[in-house]
PDB file of C-alpha atoms in Angstrom:
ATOM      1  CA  UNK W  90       4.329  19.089  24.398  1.00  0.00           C
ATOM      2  CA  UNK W  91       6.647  16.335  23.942  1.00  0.00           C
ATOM      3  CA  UNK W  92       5.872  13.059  21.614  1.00  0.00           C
ATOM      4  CA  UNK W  93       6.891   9.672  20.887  1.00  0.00           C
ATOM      5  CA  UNK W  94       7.116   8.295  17.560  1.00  0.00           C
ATOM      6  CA  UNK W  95       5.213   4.647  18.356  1.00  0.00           C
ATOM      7  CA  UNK W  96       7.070   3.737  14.990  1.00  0.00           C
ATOM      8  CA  UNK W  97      10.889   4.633  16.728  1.00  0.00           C
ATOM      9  CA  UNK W  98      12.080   1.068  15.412  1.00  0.00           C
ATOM     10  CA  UNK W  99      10.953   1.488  12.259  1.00  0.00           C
ATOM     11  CA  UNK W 100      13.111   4.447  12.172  1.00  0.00           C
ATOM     12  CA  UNK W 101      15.871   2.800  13.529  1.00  0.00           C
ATOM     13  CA  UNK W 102      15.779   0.368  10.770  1.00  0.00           C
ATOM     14  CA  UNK W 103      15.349   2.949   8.363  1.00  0.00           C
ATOM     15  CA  UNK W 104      18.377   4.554   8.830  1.00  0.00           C
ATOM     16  CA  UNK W 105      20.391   1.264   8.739  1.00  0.00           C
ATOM     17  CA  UNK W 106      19.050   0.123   5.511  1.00  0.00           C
ATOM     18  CA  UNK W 107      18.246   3.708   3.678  1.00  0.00           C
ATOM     19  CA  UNK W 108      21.457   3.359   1.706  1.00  0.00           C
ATOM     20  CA  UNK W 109      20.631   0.333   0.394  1.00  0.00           C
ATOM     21  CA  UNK W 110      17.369   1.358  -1.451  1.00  0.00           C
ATOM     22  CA  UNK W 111      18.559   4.422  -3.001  1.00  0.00           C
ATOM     23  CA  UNK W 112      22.121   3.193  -4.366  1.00  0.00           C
ATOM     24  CA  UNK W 113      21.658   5.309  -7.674  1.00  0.00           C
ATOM     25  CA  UNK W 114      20.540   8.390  -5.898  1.00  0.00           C
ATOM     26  CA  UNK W 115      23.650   8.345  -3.073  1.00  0.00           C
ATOM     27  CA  UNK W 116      25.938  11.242  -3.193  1.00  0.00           C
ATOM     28  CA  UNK W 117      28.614  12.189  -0.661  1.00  0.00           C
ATOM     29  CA  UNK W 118      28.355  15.958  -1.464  1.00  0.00           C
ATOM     30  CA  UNK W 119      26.441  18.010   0.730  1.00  0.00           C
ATOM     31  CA  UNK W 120      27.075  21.322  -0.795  1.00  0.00           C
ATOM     32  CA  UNK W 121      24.140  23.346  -2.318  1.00  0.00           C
ATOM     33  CA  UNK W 122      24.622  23.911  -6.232  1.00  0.00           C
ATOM     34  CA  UNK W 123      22.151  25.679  -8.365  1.00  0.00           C
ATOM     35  CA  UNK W 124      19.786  25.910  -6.207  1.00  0.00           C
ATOM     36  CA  UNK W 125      17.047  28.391  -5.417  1.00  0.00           C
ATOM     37  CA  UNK W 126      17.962  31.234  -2.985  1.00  0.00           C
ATOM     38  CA  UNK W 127      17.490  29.996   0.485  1.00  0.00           C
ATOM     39  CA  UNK W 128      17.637  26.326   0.005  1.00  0.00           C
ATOM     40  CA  UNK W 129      20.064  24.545   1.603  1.00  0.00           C
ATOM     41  CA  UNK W 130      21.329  21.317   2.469  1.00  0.00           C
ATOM     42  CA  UNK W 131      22.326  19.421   6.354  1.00  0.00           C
ATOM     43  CA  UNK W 132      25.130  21.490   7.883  1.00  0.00           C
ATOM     44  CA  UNK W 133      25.928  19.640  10.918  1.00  0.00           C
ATOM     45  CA  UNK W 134      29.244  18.633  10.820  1.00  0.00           C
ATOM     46  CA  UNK W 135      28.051  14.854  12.396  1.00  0.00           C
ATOM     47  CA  UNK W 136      25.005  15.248   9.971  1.00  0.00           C
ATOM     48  CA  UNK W 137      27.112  15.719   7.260  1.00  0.00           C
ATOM     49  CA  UNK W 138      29.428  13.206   8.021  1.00  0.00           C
ATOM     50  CA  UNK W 139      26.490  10.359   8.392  1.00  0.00           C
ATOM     51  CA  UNK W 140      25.529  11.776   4.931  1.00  0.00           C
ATOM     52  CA  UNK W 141      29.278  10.583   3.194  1.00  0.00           C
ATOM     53  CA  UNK W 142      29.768   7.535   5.957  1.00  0.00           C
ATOM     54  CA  UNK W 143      26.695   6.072   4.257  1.00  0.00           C
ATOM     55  CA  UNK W 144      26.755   7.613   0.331  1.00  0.00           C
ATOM     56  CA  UNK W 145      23.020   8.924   1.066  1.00  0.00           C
ATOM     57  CA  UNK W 146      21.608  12.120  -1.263  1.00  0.00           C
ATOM     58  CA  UNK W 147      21.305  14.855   0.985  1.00  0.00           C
ATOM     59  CA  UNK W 148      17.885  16.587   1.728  1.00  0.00           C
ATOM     60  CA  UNK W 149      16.711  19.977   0.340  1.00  0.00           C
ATOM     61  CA  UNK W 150      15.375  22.530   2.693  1.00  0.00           C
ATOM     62  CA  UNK W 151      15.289  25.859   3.387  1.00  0.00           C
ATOM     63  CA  UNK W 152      16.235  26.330   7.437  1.00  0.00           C
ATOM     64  CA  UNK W 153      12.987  26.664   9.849  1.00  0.00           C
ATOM     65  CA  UNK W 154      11.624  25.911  13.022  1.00  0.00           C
ATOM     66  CA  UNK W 155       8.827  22.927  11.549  1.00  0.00           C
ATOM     67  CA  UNK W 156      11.613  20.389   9.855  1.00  0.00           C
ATOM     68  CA  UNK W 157      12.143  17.428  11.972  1.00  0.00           C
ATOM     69  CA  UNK W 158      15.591  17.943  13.749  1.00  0.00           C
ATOM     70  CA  UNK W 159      17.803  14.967  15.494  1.00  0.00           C
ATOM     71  CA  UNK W 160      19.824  16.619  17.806  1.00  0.00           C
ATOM     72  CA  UNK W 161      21.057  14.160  20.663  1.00  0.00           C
ATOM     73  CA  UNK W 162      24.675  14.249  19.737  1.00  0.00           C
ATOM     74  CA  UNK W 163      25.529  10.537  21.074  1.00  0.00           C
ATOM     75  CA  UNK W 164      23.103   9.276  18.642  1.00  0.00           C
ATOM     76  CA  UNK W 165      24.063  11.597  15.906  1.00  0.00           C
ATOM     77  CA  UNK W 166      28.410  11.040  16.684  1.00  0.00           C
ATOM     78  CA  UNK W 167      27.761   7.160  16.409  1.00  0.00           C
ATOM     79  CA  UNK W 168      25.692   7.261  13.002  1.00  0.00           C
ATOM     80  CA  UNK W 169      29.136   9.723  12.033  1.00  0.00           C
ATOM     81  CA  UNK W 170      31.747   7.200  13.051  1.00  0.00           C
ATOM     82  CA  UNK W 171      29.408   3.785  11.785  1.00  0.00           C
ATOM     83  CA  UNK W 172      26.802   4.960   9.322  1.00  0.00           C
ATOM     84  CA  UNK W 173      24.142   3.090  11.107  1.00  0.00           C
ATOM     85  CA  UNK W 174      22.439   3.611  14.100  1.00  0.00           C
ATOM     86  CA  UNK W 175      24.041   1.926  17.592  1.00  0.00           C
ATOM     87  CA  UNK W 176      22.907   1.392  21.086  1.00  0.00           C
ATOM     88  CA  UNK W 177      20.456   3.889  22.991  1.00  0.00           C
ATOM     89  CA  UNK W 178      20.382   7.440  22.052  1.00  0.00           C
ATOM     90  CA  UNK W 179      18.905   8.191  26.072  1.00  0.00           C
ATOM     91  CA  UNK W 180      15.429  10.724  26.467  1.00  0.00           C
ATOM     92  CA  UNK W 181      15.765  12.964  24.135  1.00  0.00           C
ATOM     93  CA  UNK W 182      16.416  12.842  20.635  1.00  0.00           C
ATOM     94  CA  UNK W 183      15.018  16.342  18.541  1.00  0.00           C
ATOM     95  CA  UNK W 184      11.951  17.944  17.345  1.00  0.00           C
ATOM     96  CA  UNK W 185       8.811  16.704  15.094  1.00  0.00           C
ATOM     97  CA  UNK W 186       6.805  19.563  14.033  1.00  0.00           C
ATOM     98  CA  UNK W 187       3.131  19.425  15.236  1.00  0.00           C
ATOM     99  CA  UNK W 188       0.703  18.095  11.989  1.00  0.00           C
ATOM    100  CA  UNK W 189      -2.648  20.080  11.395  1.00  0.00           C
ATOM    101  CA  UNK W 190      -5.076  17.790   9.277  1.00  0.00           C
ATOM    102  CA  UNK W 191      -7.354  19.127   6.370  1.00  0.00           C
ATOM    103  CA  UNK W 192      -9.648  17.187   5.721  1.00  0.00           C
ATOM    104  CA  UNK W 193     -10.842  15.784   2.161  1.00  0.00           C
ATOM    105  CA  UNK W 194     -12.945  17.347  -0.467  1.00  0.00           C
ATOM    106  CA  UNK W 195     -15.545  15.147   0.471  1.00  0.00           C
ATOM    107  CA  UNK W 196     -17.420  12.876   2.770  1.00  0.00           C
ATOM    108  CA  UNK W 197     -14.681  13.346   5.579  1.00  0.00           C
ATOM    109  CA  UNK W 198     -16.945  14.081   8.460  1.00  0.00           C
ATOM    110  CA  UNK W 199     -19.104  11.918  11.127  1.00  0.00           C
ATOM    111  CA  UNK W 200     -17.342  10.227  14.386  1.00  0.00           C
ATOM    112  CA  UNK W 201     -15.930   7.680  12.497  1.00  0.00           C
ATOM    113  CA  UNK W 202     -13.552  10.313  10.517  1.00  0.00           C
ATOM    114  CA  UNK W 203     -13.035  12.170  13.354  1.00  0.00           C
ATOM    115  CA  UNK W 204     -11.699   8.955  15.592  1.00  0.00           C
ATOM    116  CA  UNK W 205      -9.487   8.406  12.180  1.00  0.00           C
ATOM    117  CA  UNK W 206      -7.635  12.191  12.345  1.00  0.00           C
ATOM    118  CA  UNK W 207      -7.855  11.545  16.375  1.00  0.00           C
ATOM    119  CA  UNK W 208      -5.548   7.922  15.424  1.00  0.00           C
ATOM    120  CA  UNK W 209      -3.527   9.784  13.330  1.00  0.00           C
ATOM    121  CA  UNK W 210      -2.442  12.322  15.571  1.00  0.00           C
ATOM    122  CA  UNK W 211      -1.829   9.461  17.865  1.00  0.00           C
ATOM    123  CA  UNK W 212       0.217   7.322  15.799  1.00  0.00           C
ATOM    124  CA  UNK W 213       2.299  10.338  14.969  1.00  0.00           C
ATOM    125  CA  UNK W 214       2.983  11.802  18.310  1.00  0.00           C
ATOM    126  CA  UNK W 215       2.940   8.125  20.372  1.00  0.00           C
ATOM    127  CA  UNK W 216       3.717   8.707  24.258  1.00  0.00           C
ATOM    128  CA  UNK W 217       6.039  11.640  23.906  1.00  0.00           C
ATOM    129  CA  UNK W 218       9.012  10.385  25.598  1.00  0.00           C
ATOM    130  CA  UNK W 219      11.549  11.397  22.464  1.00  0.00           C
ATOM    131  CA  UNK W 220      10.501  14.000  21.058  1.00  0.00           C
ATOM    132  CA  UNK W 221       9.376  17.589  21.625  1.00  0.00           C
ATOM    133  CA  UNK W 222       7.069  19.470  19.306  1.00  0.00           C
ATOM    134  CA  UNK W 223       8.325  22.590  16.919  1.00  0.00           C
ATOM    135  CA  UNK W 224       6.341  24.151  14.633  1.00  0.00           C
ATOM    136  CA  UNK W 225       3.810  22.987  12.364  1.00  0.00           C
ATOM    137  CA  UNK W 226       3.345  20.207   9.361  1.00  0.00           C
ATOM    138  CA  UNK W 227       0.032  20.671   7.223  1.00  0.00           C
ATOM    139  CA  UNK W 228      -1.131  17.328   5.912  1.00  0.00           C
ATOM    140  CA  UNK W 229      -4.975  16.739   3.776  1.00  0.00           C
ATOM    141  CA  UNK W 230      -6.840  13.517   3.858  1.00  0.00           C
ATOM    142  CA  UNK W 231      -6.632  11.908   1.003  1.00  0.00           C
ATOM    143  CA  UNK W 232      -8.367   8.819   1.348  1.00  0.00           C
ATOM    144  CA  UNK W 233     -10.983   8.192   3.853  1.00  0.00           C
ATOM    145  CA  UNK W 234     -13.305   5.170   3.630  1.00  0.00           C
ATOM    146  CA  UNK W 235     -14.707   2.847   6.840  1.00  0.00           C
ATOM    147  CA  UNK W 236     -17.318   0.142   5.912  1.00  0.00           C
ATOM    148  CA  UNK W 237     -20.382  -0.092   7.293  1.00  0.00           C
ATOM    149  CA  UNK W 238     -21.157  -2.825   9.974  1.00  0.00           C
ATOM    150  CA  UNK W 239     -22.625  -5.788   7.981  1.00  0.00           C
ATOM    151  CA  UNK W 240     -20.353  -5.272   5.287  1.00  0.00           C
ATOM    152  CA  UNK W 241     -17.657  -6.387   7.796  1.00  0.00           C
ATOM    153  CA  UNK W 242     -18.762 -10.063   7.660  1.00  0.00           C
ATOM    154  CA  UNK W 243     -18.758  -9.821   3.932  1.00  0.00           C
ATOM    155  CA  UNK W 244     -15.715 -11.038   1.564  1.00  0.00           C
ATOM    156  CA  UNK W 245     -15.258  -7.816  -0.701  1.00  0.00           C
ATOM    157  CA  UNK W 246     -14.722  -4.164   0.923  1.00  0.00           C
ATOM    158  CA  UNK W 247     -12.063  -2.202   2.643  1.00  0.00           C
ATOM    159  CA  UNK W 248     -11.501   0.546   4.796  1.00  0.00           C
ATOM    160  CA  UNK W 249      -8.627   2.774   3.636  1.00  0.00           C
ATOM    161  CA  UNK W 250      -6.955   5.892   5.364  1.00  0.00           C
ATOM    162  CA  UNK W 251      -4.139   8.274   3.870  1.00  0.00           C
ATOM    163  CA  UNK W 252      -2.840  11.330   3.776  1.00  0.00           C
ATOM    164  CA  UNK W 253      -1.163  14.052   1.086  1.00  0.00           C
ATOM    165  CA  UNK W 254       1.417  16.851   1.672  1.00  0.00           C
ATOM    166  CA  UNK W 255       4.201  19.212   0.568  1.00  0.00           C
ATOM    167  CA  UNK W 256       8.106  18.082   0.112  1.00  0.00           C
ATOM    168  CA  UNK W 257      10.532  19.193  -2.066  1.00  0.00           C
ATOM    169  CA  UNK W 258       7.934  21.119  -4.253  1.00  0.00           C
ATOM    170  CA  UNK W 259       6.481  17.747  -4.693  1.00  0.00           C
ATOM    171  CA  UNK W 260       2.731  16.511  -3.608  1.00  0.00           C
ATOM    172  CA  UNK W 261       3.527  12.987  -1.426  1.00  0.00           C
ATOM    173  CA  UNK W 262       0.667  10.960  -0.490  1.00  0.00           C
ATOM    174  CA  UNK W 263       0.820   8.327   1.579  1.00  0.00           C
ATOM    175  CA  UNK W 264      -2.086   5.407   2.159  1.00  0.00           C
ATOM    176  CA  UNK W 265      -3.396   2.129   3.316  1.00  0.00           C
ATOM    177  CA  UNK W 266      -6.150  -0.187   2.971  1.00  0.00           C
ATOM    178  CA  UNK W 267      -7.200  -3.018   5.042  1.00  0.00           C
ATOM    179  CA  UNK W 268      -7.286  -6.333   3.501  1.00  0.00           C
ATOM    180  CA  UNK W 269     -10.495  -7.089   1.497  1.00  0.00           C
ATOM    181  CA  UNK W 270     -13.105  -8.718   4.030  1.00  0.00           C
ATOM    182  CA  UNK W 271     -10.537  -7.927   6.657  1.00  0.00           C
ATOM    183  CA  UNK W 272     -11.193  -6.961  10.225  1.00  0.00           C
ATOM    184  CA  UNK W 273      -8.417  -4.044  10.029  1.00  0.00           C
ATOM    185  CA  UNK W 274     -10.476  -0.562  10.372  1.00  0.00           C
ATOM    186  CA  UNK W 275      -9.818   3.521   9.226  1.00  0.00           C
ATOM    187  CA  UNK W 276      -8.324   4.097  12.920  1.00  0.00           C
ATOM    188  CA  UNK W 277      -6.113   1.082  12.737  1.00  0.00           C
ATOM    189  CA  UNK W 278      -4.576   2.205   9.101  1.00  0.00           C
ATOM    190  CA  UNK W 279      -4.681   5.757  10.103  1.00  0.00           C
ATOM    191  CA  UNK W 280      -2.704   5.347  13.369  1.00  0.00           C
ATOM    192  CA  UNK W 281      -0.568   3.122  11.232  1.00  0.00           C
ATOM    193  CA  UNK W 282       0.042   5.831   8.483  1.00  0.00           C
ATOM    194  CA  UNK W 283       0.826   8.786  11.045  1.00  0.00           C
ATOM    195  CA  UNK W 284       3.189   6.412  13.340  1.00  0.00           C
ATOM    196  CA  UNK W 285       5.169   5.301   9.876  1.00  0.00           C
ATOM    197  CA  UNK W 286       5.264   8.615   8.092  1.00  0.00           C
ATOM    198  CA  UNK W 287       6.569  10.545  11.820  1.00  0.00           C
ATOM    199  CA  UNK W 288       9.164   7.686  11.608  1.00  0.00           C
ATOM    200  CA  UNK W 289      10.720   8.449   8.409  1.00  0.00           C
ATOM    201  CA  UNK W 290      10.537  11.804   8.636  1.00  0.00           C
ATOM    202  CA  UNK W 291      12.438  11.557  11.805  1.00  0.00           C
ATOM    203  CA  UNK W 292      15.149   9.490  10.732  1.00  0.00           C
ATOM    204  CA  UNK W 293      15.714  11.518   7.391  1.00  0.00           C
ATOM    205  CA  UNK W 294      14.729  14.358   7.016  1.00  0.00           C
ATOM    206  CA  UNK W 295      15.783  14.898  10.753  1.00  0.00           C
ATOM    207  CA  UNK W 296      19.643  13.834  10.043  1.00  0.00           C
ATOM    208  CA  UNK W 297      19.545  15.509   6.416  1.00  0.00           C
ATOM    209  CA  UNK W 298      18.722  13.017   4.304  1.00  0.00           C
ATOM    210  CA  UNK W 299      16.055  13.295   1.644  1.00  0.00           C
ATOM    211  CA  UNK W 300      13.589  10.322   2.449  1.00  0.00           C
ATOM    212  CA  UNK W 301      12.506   7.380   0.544  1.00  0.00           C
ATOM    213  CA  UNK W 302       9.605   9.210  -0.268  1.00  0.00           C
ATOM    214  CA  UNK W 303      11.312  11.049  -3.292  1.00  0.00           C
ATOM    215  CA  UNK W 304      12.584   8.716  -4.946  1.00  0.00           C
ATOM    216  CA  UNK W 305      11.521   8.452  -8.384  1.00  0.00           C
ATOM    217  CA  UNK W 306      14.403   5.533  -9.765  1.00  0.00           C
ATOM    218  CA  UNK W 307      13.473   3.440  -6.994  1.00  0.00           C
ATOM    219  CA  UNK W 308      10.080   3.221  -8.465  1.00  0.00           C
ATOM    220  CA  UNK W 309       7.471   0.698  -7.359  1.00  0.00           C
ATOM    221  CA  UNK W 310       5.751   0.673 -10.635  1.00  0.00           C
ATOM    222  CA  UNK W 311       8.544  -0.958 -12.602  1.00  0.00           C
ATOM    223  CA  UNK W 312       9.520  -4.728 -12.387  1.00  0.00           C
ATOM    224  CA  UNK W 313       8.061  -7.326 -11.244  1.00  0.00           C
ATOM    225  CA  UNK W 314       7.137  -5.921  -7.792  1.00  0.00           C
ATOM    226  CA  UNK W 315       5.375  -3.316  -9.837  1.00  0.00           C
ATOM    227  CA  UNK W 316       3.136  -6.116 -11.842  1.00  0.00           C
ATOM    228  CA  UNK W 317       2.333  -7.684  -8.461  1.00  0.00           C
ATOM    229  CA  UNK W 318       1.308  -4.138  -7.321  1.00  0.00           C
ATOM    230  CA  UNK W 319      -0.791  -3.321 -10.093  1.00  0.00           C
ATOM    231  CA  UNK W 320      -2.404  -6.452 -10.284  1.00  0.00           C
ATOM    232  CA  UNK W 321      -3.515  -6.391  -6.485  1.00  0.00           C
ATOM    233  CA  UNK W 322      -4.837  -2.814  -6.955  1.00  0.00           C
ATOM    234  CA  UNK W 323      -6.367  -3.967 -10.604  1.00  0.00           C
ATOM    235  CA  UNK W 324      -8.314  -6.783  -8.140  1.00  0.00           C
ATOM    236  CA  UNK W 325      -8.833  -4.277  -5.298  1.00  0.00           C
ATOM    237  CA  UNK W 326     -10.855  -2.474  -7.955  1.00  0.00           C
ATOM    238  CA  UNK W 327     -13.550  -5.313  -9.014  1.00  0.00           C
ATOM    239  CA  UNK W 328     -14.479  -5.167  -5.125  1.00  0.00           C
ATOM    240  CA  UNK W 329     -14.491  -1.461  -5.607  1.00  0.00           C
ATOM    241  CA  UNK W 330     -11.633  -0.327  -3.156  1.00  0.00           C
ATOM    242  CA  UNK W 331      -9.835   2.597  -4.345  1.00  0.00           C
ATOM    243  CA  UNK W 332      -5.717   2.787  -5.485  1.00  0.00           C
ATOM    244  CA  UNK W 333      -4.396   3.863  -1.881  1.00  0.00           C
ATOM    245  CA  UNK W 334      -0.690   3.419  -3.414  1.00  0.00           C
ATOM    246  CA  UNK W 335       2.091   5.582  -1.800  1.00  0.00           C
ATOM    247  CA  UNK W 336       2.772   8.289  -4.842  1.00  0.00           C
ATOM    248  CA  UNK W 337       4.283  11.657  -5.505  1.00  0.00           C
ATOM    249  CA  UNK W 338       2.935  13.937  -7.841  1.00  0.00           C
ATOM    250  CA  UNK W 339       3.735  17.635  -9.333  1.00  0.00           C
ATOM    251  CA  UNK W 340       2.027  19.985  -7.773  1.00  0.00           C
ATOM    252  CA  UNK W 341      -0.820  22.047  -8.642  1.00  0.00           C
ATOM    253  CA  UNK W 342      -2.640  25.601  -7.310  1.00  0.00           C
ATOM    254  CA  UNK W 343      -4.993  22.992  -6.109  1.00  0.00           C
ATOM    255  CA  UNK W 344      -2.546  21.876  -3.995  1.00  0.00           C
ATOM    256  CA  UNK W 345      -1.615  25.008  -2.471  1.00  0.00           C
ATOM    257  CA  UNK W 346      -3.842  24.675   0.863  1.00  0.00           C
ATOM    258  CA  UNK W 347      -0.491  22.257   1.729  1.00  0.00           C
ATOM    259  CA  UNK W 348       1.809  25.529   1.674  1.00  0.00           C
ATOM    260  CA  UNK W 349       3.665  26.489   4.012  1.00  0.00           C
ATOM    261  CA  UNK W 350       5.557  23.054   3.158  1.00  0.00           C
ATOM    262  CA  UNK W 351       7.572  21.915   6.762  1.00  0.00           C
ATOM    263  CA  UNK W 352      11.207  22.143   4.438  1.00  0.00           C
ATOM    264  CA  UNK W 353      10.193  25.467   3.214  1.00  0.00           C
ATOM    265  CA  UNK W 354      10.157  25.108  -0.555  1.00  0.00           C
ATOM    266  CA  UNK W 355       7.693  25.996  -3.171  1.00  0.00           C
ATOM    267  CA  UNK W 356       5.952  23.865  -5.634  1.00  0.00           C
ATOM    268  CA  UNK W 357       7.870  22.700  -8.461  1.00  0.00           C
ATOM    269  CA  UNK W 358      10.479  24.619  -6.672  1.00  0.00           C
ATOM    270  CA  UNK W 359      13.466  22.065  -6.604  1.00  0.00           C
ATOM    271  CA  UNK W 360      13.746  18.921  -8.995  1.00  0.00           C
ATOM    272  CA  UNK W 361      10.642  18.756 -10.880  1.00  0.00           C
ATOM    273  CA  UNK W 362       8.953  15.775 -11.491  1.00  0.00           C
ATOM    274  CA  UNK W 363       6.278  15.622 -14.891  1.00  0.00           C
ATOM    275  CA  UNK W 364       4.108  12.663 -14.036  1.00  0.00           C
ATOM    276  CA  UNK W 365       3.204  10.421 -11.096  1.00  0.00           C
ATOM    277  CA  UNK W 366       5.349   7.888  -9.770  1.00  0.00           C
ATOM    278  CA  UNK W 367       4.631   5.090  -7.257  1.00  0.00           C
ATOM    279  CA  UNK W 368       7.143   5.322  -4.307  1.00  0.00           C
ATOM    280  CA  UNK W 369       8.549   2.355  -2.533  1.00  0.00           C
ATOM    281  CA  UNK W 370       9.538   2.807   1.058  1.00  0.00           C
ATOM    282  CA  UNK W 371      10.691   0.870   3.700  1.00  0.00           C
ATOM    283  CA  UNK W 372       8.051   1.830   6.014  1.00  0.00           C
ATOM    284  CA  UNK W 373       4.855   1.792   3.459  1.00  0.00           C
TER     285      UNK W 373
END
């Protein structure tokens, strides 16, 4: 079946500005070093050579049929010669593995969840004009919450949608909320979340670079955009809507349901992290 990403310019955009948010991260060098047996970096010569035109840290993966893959080579020969994306890449651009959704320890069930996983699917995949599916991404609900009907009306409340899973040996979760006494609902945020995430992952982790995601310098929490965070979540919390935050995490054995990870690497495998950090990405 082929998709679409229905976030392709946000993409786009990502890979233009990628190198700008990771500055202390960026390095040319795309040779493995140290690393567990099997893990490997980009080996496409154009890959690689997008990788040193714009100083971006190279992803970690171990070679298999579910990582995203760019392989239209006018796309990929004008990021090598520019380091940026330019002018149409035509139909086809690679593979987007397919997701299976688990959902959450609890209360994810009813129509109004299922029409939330059914948004997310369709976010993710879009009309399927640039993509093709190959093989499989596991993802959990993490946060599911849809207000009831006269609570809609009412200034305090919000729906929220997001979604955990396995990169780099690291547990990413990625989530929105609507604003409080906003119209925005679970299936909006959810198609939202699966069009943004199939975006990044396309146009990183699909030309070798490690995404946005991992970042822990480039960290939300610090700084003033990190007070403004935490004091909007602080306020979300007197009208009792839950910390959606984009995060990684270590991971556990509970998190093991998210194995086989889609860059085939264990937990804790590669680059372990002790504590959770908020992530800030372009596209969440």
């Amino acid at each position: 079946m082929k998709r679409h990403i229905s976030g392709l310019v946000l993409g786009l955009i990502s890979l233009g500005t990628v190198a700008q948010q990771i500055p202390e991260e960026a390095g040319t060098e795309t040779e493995a070093v140290g690393l567990p047996d099997g893990v490997t970096t980009e080996r496409n010569p154009l890959k690689q050579a997008y990788l040193s035109k714009a100083s971006l840290k190279p992803a970690l993966f171990r070679p298999n049929a579910s990582m995203p893959d760019i392989v239209n080579e006018d796309l990929l020969r004008g990021m090598s010669e520019s380091g940026r994306v330019k002018g149409q890449a035509g139909e086809f651009i690679g593979y987007m593995p397919k997701l299976k959704v688990l959902p959450c320890q609890a209360d994810c069930q009813g129509d109004d969840y299922e029409k939330a996983v059914a948004a997310l699917i369709k976010g993710y995949e879009g009309n399927g004009k640039y993509f093709q599916s190959r093989g499989e991404m596991i993802v959990q609900v993490r946060w599911f919450h849809v207000r009831s009907w006269y609570t809609r009306s009412l200034p305090y409340g919000a729906d929220t949608f997001g979604v955990s899973f396995m990169l780099e040996g690291k547990v990413v979760s990625l989530g929105k909320k609507s604003i409080v006494g906003g119209k925005e609902t679970a299936d909006d945020l959810a198609r939202d979340v699966g069009a943004r995430m199939a975006a990044e992952m396309a146009y990183t982790l699909g030309v070798g670079v490690k995404p946005t995601w991992l970042s822990t310098t480039n960290n939300i929490s610090k700084g003033i955009a990190g007070a403004i965070t935490s004091t909007v979540a602080v306020v979300d919390g007197l009208f009792g809507v839950e910390d959606v935050r984009p995060r990684i995490e270590p991971a556990t054995a509970a998190n093991d349901n998210l194995l086989p990870a889609i860059d085939g690497i264990g937990p804790n495998e590669v680059e372990p992290i002790t504590e959770m950090h908020y992530i800030n990405s372009l596209t969440f």
